[in-house]
Amino acid sequence: MKSGNDISTVKELQALRYNLSQSVSWLNNGTRQLLQPFDITPKQFSILRNLAKKGPESASIQEVRDGLADKMSDASRLIDRLVKKGFIDKFPSDYDRRSNRVRISETGLKLLRDIEARREELDRLISDRLDEVEVAQLNELLSRLK
């Protein structure tokens, strides 16, 4: 790629930023629609998925925050909402009574299974537009931007 001063490069980078922004918005809207019947947000879904990956292990609030794509989100507030819904359990840390830990509950695991049963709808949004090779290529390219 040429230097950032090349006019065509600048236009391509602007187009890339626009296309990425539009694609993220489109995918987020699809995710919101998928999750809407379950009364959770994409960020709450992300928290549940991350906690499920930890298995029976618990996580600190900071670990939950670190697992979110949006580091500015209020993880404590999101966690409290998930606790109220019964999807996660919150309890004092064994090591530091001033801090809390969280773990996904059986109800939260059931919710993830129910969502997973409908995930094909969301996957179809992408697979209707990109074939398997294109998906792999896009994953490779996007992983470089993280």
Coordinates of N, CA and C in Angstrom, one line a residue:
M1 N 0.9 -1.2 0.0 CA 0.0 0.0 0.0 C 0.9 1.2 0.0
K2 N 0.5 2.3 -0.7 CA 1.2 3.5 -0.8 C 1.0 4.3 0.5
S3 N 1.8 5.4 0.5 CA 1.7 6.3 1.7 C 0.3 6.8 1.8
G4 N -0.1 7.3 3.0 CA -1.4 7.8 3.3 C -1.7 9.1 2.6
N5 N -0.7 9.7 1.9 CA -1.0 10.9 1.2 C -1.5 10.7 -0.2
D6 N -1.4 9.6 -0.8 CA -2.0 9.3 -2.1 C -3.5 9.4 -2.1
I7 N -4.0 10.2 -3.0 CA -5.5 10.5 -3.0 C -6.3 9.3 -3.1
S8 N -5.9 8.3 -3.9 CA -6.7 7.1 -4.1 C -6.7 6.3 -2.8
T9 N -5.5 6.3 -2.1 CA -5.4 5.6 -0.8 C -6.3 6.2 0.2
V10 N -6.3 7.5 0.3 CA -7.2 8.2 1.2 C -8.6 7.9 1.0
K11 N -9.1 7.9 -0.3 CA -10.5 7.6 -0.6 C -10.8 6.2 -0.3
E12 N -9.9 5.2 -0.5 CA -10.1 3.8 -0.2 C -10.2 3.7 1.3
L13 N -9.4 4.3 2.1 CA -9.5 4.3 3.6 C -10.8 4.9 4.1
Q14 N -11.2 6.0 3.5 CA -12.5 6.6 3.9 C -13.6 5.6 3.6
A15 N -13.6 5.0 2.4 CA -14.6 4.0 2.0 C -14.6 2.8 3.0
L16 N -13.4 2.4 3.4 CA -13.3 1.2 4.3 C -13.9 1.6 5.7
R17 N -13.6 2.8 6.2 CA -14.2 3.2 7.5 C -15.7 3.2 7.4
Y18 N -16.2 3.8 6.3 CA -17.6 3.9 6.1 C -18.2 2.5 6.0
N19 N -17.7 1.6 5.2 CA -18.2 0.3 5.0 C -18.2 -0.5 6.3
L20 N -17.1 -0.4 7.1 CA -17.0 -1.1 8.3 C -18.1 -0.6 9.3
S21 N -18.2 0.7 9.4 CA -19.2 1.3 10.2 C -20.6 0.8 9.9
Q22 N -20.9 0.8 8.6 CA -22.3 0.4 8.1 C -22.5 -1.1 8.4
S23 N -21.4 -1.9 8.2 CA -21.5 -3.3 8.4 C -21.7 -3.7 9.9
V24 N -21.0 -3.0 10.7 CA -21.2 -3.2 12.2 C -22.6 -2.8 12.6
S25 N -23.1 -1.7 12.1 CA -24.4 -1.3 12.4 C -25.5 -2.3 11.9
W26 N -25.3 -2.8 10.7 CA -26.2 -3.7 10.1 C -26.2 -5.0 11.0
L27 N -25.0 -5.5 11.3 CA -24.9 -6.7 12.1 C -25.5 -6.5 13.5
N28 N -25.2 -5.4 14.2 CA -25.7 -5.1 15.5 C -27.3 -5.0 15.5
N29 N -27.8 -4.5 14.4 CA -29.3 -4.4 14.3 C -29.9 -5.8 14.2
G30 N -29.2 -6.7 13.4 CA -29.6 -8.1 13.3 C -29.5 -8.8 14.6
T31 N -28.5 -8.6 15.4 CA -28.3 -9.2 16.7 C -29.3 -8.7 17.6
R32 N -29.6 -7.4 17.6 CA -30.7 -6.9 18.5 C -32.0 -7.5 18.2
Q33 N -32.3 -7.7 17.0 CA -33.6 -8.4 16.6 C -33.6 -9.8 17.1
L34 N -32.5 -10.5 16.9 CA -32.4 -11.9 17.4 C -32.6 -12.0 18.9
L35 N -32.0 -11.0 19.7 CA -32.1 -11.1 21.1 C -33.3 -10.5 21.7
Q36 N -34.0 -9.6 21.0 CA -35.2 -8.9 21.5 C -36.2 -9.8 22.2
P37 N -36.6 -11.0 21.6 CA -37.6 -11.8 22.3 C -37.1 -12.3 23.6
F38 N -35.8 -12.3 23.8 CA -35.2 -12.9 25.1 C -35.0 -11.8 26.1
D39 N -35.3 -10.5 25.7 CA -35.2 -9.3 26.6 C -33.8 -9.1 27.1
I40 N -32.7 -9.3 26.2 CA -31.4 -8.9 26.6 C -30.8 -8.2 25.5
T41 N -29.7 -7.4 25.8 CA -29.0 -6.6 24.8 C -27.8 -7.3 24.3
P42 N -27.3 -6.9 23.2 CA -26.0 -7.5 22.7 C -24.9 -7.5 23.7
K43 N -24.7 -6.5 24.5 CA -23.7 -6.4 25.5 C -24.0 -7.4 26.6
Q44 N -25.2 -7.6 27.0 CA -25.6 -8.6 28.0 C -25.3 -10.0 27.5
F45 N -25.6 -10.2 26.2 CA -25.4 -11.5 25.5 C -23.9 -11.8 25.5
S46 N -23.1 -10.8 25.2 CA -21.6 -11.0 25.2 C -21.1 -11.4 26.6
I47 N -21.6 -10.7 27.6 CA -21.3 -11.1 29.0 C -21.6 -12.5 29.3
L48 N -22.8 -12.9 28.9 CA -23.3 -14.3 29.2 C -22.4 -15.3 28.4
R49 N -22.1 -15.0 27.2 CA -21.2 -15.9 26.4 C -19.9 -16.1 27.0
N50 N -19.3 -14.9 27.4 CA -17.9 -15.0 28.0 C -17.9 -15.7 29.3
L51 N -19.0 -15.6 30.1 CA -19.0 -16.3 31.4 C -19.2 -17.8 31.1
A52 N -20.0 -18.1 30.1 CA -20.3 -19.5 29.8 C -19.0 -20.2 29.3
K53 N -18.1 -19.5 28.6 CA -16.8 -20.0 28.2 C -15.9 -20.4 29.4
K54 N -16.1 -19.6 30.5 CA -15.3 -19.9 31.7 C -15.7 -21.1 32.4
G55 N -16.9 -21.7 32.0 CA -17.4 -22.9 32.6 C -17.9 -22.6 34.0
P56 N -17.6 -23.4 35.0 CA -18.0 -23.2 36.3 C -17.2 -22.1 37.1
E57 N -16.1 -21.7 36.4 CA -15.2 -20.7 37.1 C -16.0 -19.3 37.1
S58 N -15.7 -18.6 38.1 CA -16.2 -17.2 38.3 C -15.3 -16.2 37.7
A59 N -15.7 -15.0 37.6 CA -14.9 -13.9 37.0 C -15.2 -12.6 37.9
S60 N -14.1 -11.8 37.9 CA -14.3 -10.5 38.6 C -15.0 -9.6 37.7
I61 N -15.5 -8.5 38.2 CA -16.2 -7.5 37.4 C -15.2 -6.9 36.3
Q62 N -14.0 -6.7 36.7 CA -12.9 -6.2 35.8 C -12.7 -7.2 34.7
E63 N -12.7 -8.5 35.0 CA -12.5 -9.5 33.9 C -13.7 -9.5 32.9
V64 N -14.9 -9.3 33.5 CA -16.0 -9.2 32.6 C -15.9 -8.0 31.7
R65 N -15.5 -6.8 32.3 CA -15.3 -5.6 31.5 C -14.3 -5.8 30.4
D66 N -13.2 -6.4 30.8 CA -12.1 -6.7 29.8 C -12.5 -7.6 28.6
G67 N -13.5 -8.4 28.9 CA -14.0 -9.3 27.8 C -15.0 -8.6 26.8
L68 N -15.4 -7.4 27.1 CA -16.3 -6.7 26.3 C -15.6 -5.9 25.2
A69 N -16.2 -5.9 24.0 CA -15.6 -5.1 22.9 C -15.5 -3.6 23.2
D70 N -16.6 -3.1 23.9 CA -16.7 -1.7 24.3 C -16.2 -1.6 25.7
K71 N -15.0 -1.2 25.9 CA -14.4 -1.1 27.2 C -15.0 0.0 28.0
M72 N -15.7 0.9 27.4 CA -16.3 2.1 28.1 C -17.7 1.7 28.7
S73 N -18.2 0.5 28.4 CA -19.5 0.2 28.9 C -19.5 0.0 30.4
D74 N -20.6 0.2 31.0 CA -20.8 0.1 32.5 C -21.1 -1.4 32.8
A75 N -20.0 -2.2 32.9 CA -20.2 -3.6 33.2 C -20.9 -3.9 34.5
S76 N -20.7 -3.1 35.5 CA -21.4 -3.3 36.8 C -22.9 -3.2 36.6
R77 N -23.4 -2.2 35.9 CA -24.8 -2.0 35.6 C -25.4 -3.1 34.8
L78 N -24.6 -3.5 33.7 CA -25.1 -4.7 32.9 C -25.2 -5.9 33.7
I79 N -24.2 -6.2 34.6 CA -24.2 -7.3 35.5 C -25.4 -7.3 36.4
D80 N -25.6 -6.2 37.0 CA -26.7 -6.1 38.0 C -28.1 -6.4 37.3
R81 N -28.2 -6.0 36.0 CA -29.5 -6.3 35.3 C -29.6 -7.8 35.0
L82 N -28.4 -8.4 34.7 CA -28.4 -9.9 34.5 C -28.7 -10.6 35.8
V83 N -28.2 -10.1 36.9 CA -28.5 -10.7 38.2 C -30.0 -10.7 38.5
K84 N -30.6 -9.5 38.3 CA -32.0 -9.4 38.5 C -32.8 -10.3 37.7
K85 N -32.4 -10.6 36.5 CA -33.1 -11.5 35.6 C -32.8 -13.0 35.9
G86 N -31.8 -13.2 36.8 CA -31.5 -14.6 37.2 C -30.5 -15.3 36.3
F87 N -29.9 -14.5 35.4 CA -29.0 -15.2 34.4 C -27.6 -15.3 34.9
I88 N -27.2 -14.6 35.9 CA -25.9 -14.7 36.5 C -26.0 -14.6 38.0
D89 N -25.1 -15.2 38.7 CA -25.0 -15.1 40.2 C -23.8 -14.2 40.5
K90 N -24.0 -13.4 41.5 CA -23.0 -12.4 42.0 C -22.8 -12.7 43.5
F91 N -21.5 -12.8 43.8 CA -21.2 -13.1 45.2 C -19.8 -12.5 45.6
P92 N -19.6 -12.3 46.9 CA -18.3 -11.7 47.3 C -17.1 -12.6 47.0
S93 N -16.0 -12.0 46.7 CA -14.8 -12.7 46.4 C -14.3 -13.4 47.7
D94 N -13.7 -14.6 47.5 CA -13.1 -15.3 48.7 C -11.8 -14.6 49.1
Y95 N -11.2 -13.9 48.2 CA -9.9 -13.3 48.4 C -10.0 -11.8 48.9
D96 N -11.0 -11.2 48.4 CA -11.1 -9.7 48.7 C -12.6 -9.4 48.9
R97 N -13.1 -9.4 50.1 CA -14.5 -9.2 50.4 C -15.1 -7.9 49.9
R98 N -14.2 -7.0 49.5 CA -14.6 -5.7 49.0 C -15.0 -5.8 47.5
S99 N -14.6 -6.9 46.9 CA -15.0 -7.0 45.5 C -15.9 -8.2 45.3
N100 N -16.6 -8.2 44.1 CA -17.5 -9.3 43.8 C -17.1 -10.1 42.6
R101 N -17.6 -11.3 42.6 CA -17.3 -12.2 41.4 C -18.7 -12.6 40.8
V102 N -18.7 -13.0 39.6 CA -19.9 -13.4 38.9 C -19.7 -14.8 38.2
R103 N -20.8 -15.5 38.1 CA -20.8 -16.8 37.4 C -22.1 -16.9 36.7
I104 N -22.1 -17.5 35.5 CA -23.4 -17.7 34.8 C -24.2 -18.8 35.6
S105 N -25.5 -18.5 35.6 CA -26.4 -19.4 36.3 C -27.0 -20.5 35.4
E106 N -27.6 -21.5 35.9 CA -28.3 -22.5 35.1 C -29.3 -21.8 34.2
T107 N -30.0 -20.8 34.7 CA -31.0 -20.1 33.9 C -30.3 -19.4 32.7
G108 N -29.1 -18.8 33.0 CA -28.4 -18.1 31.9 C -27.9 -19.1 30.9
L109 N -27.4 -20.3 31.3 CA -27.0 -21.3 30.3 C -28.2 -21.8 29.5
K110 N -29.4 -21.9 30.1 CA -30.6 -22.3 29.3 C -30.9 -21.2 28.3
L111 N -30.8 -20.0 28.7 CA -31.1 -18.9 27.8 C -30.1 -18.9 26.6
L112 N -28.8 -19.2 26.9 CA -27.9 -19.3 25.8 C -28.2 -20.4 24.8
R113 N -28.7 -21.5 25.4 CA -29.1 -22.6 24.5 C -30.3 -22.2 23.6
D114 N -31.2 -21.5 24.2 CA -32.4 -21.1 23.5 C -32.0 -20.1 22.4
I115 N -31.1 -19.2 22.7 CA -30.6 -18.2 21.7 C -29.9 -19.0 20.6
E116 N -29.0 -19.9 21.0 CA -28.2 -20.7 20.0 C -29.2 -21.4 19.0
A117 N -30.3 -21.9 19.5 CA -31.3 -22.5 18.6 C -31.7 -21.6 17.5
R118 N -31.7 -20.3 17.7 CA -32.1 -19.3 16.7 C -31.0 -18.6 16.0
R119 N -29.7 -19.0 16.4 CA -28.5 -18.3 15.8 C -28.4 -18.4 14.3
E120 N -29.0 -19.5 13.8 CA -28.9 -19.7 12.3 C -29.5 -18.6 11.6
E121 N -30.5 -17.9 12.1 CA -31.1 -16.8 11.5 C -30.1 -15.7 11.3
L122 N -29.3 -15.4 12.4 CA -28.3 -14.4 12.3 C -27.2 -14.8 11.3
D123 N -26.7 -16.0 11.4 CA -25.7 -16.5 10.5 C -26.1 -16.4 9.1
R124 N -27.4 -16.6 8.8 CA -27.9 -16.6 7.4 C -27.8 -15.2 6.9
L125 N -27.9 -14.1 7.7 CA -27.7 -12.8 7.2 C -26.3 -12.6 6.5
I126 N -25.3 -13.3 7.1 CA -24.0 -13.2 6.5 C -23.8 -14.2 5.4
S127 N -24.2 -15.5 5.6 CA -24.0 -16.5 4.6 C -24.8 -16.3 3.3
D128 N -25.9 -15.5 3.4 CA -26.6 -15.2 2.1 C -25.8 -14.2 1.3
R129 N -24.8 -13.5 1.9 CA -24.1 -12.5 1.2 C -22.6 -12.9 0.8
L130 N -22.1 -13.8 1.7 CA -20.7 -14.2 1.5 C -20.6 -15.7 1.5
D131 N -19.7 -16.3 0.7 CA -19.5 -17.7 0.7 C -18.4 -18.1 1.8
E132 N -18.2 -19.3 2.0 CA -17.3 -19.8 3.1 C -15.8 -19.2 2.9
V133 N -15.4 -19.2 1.7 CA -14.0 -18.6 1.4 C -14.0 -17.1 1.7
E134 N -15.0 -16.4 1.3 CA -15.1 -15.0 1.6 C -15.1 -14.7 3.1
V135 N -15.9 -15.5 3.8 CA -16.0 -15.4 5.3 C -14.6 -15.6 5.9
A136 N -13.9 -16.6 5.5 CA -12.6 -16.9 6.0 C -11.6 -15.7 5.7
Q137 N -11.7 -15.2 4.5 CA -10.8 -14.1 4.1 C -11.2 -12.8 4.9
L138 N -12.4 -12.5 5.1 CA -12.8 -11.4 5.9 C -12.4 -11.5 7.3
N139 N -12.6 -12.7 7.9 CA -12.1 -13.0 9.3 C -10.6 -12.7 9.4
E140 N -9.8 -13.1 8.4 CA -8.4 -12.9 8.5 C -8.1 -11.4 8.4
L141 N -8.7 -10.7 7.5 CA -8.5 -9.3 7.4 C -8.9 -8.5 8.6
L142 N -10.1 -8.8 9.1 CA -10.6 -8.1 10.3 C -9.8 -8.4 11.5
S143 N -9.2 -9.6 11.6 CA -8.4 -9.9 12.8 C -7.2 -9.0 12.9
R144 N -6.7 -8.6 11.7 CA -5.5 -7.7 11.7 C -5.8 -6.3 12.2
L145 N -7.1 -5.9 12.1 CA -7.5 -4.5 12.5 C -7.7 -4.4 14.0
K146 N -7.8 -5.5 14.7 CA -8.1 -5.5 16.2 C -7.0 -4.8 16.9

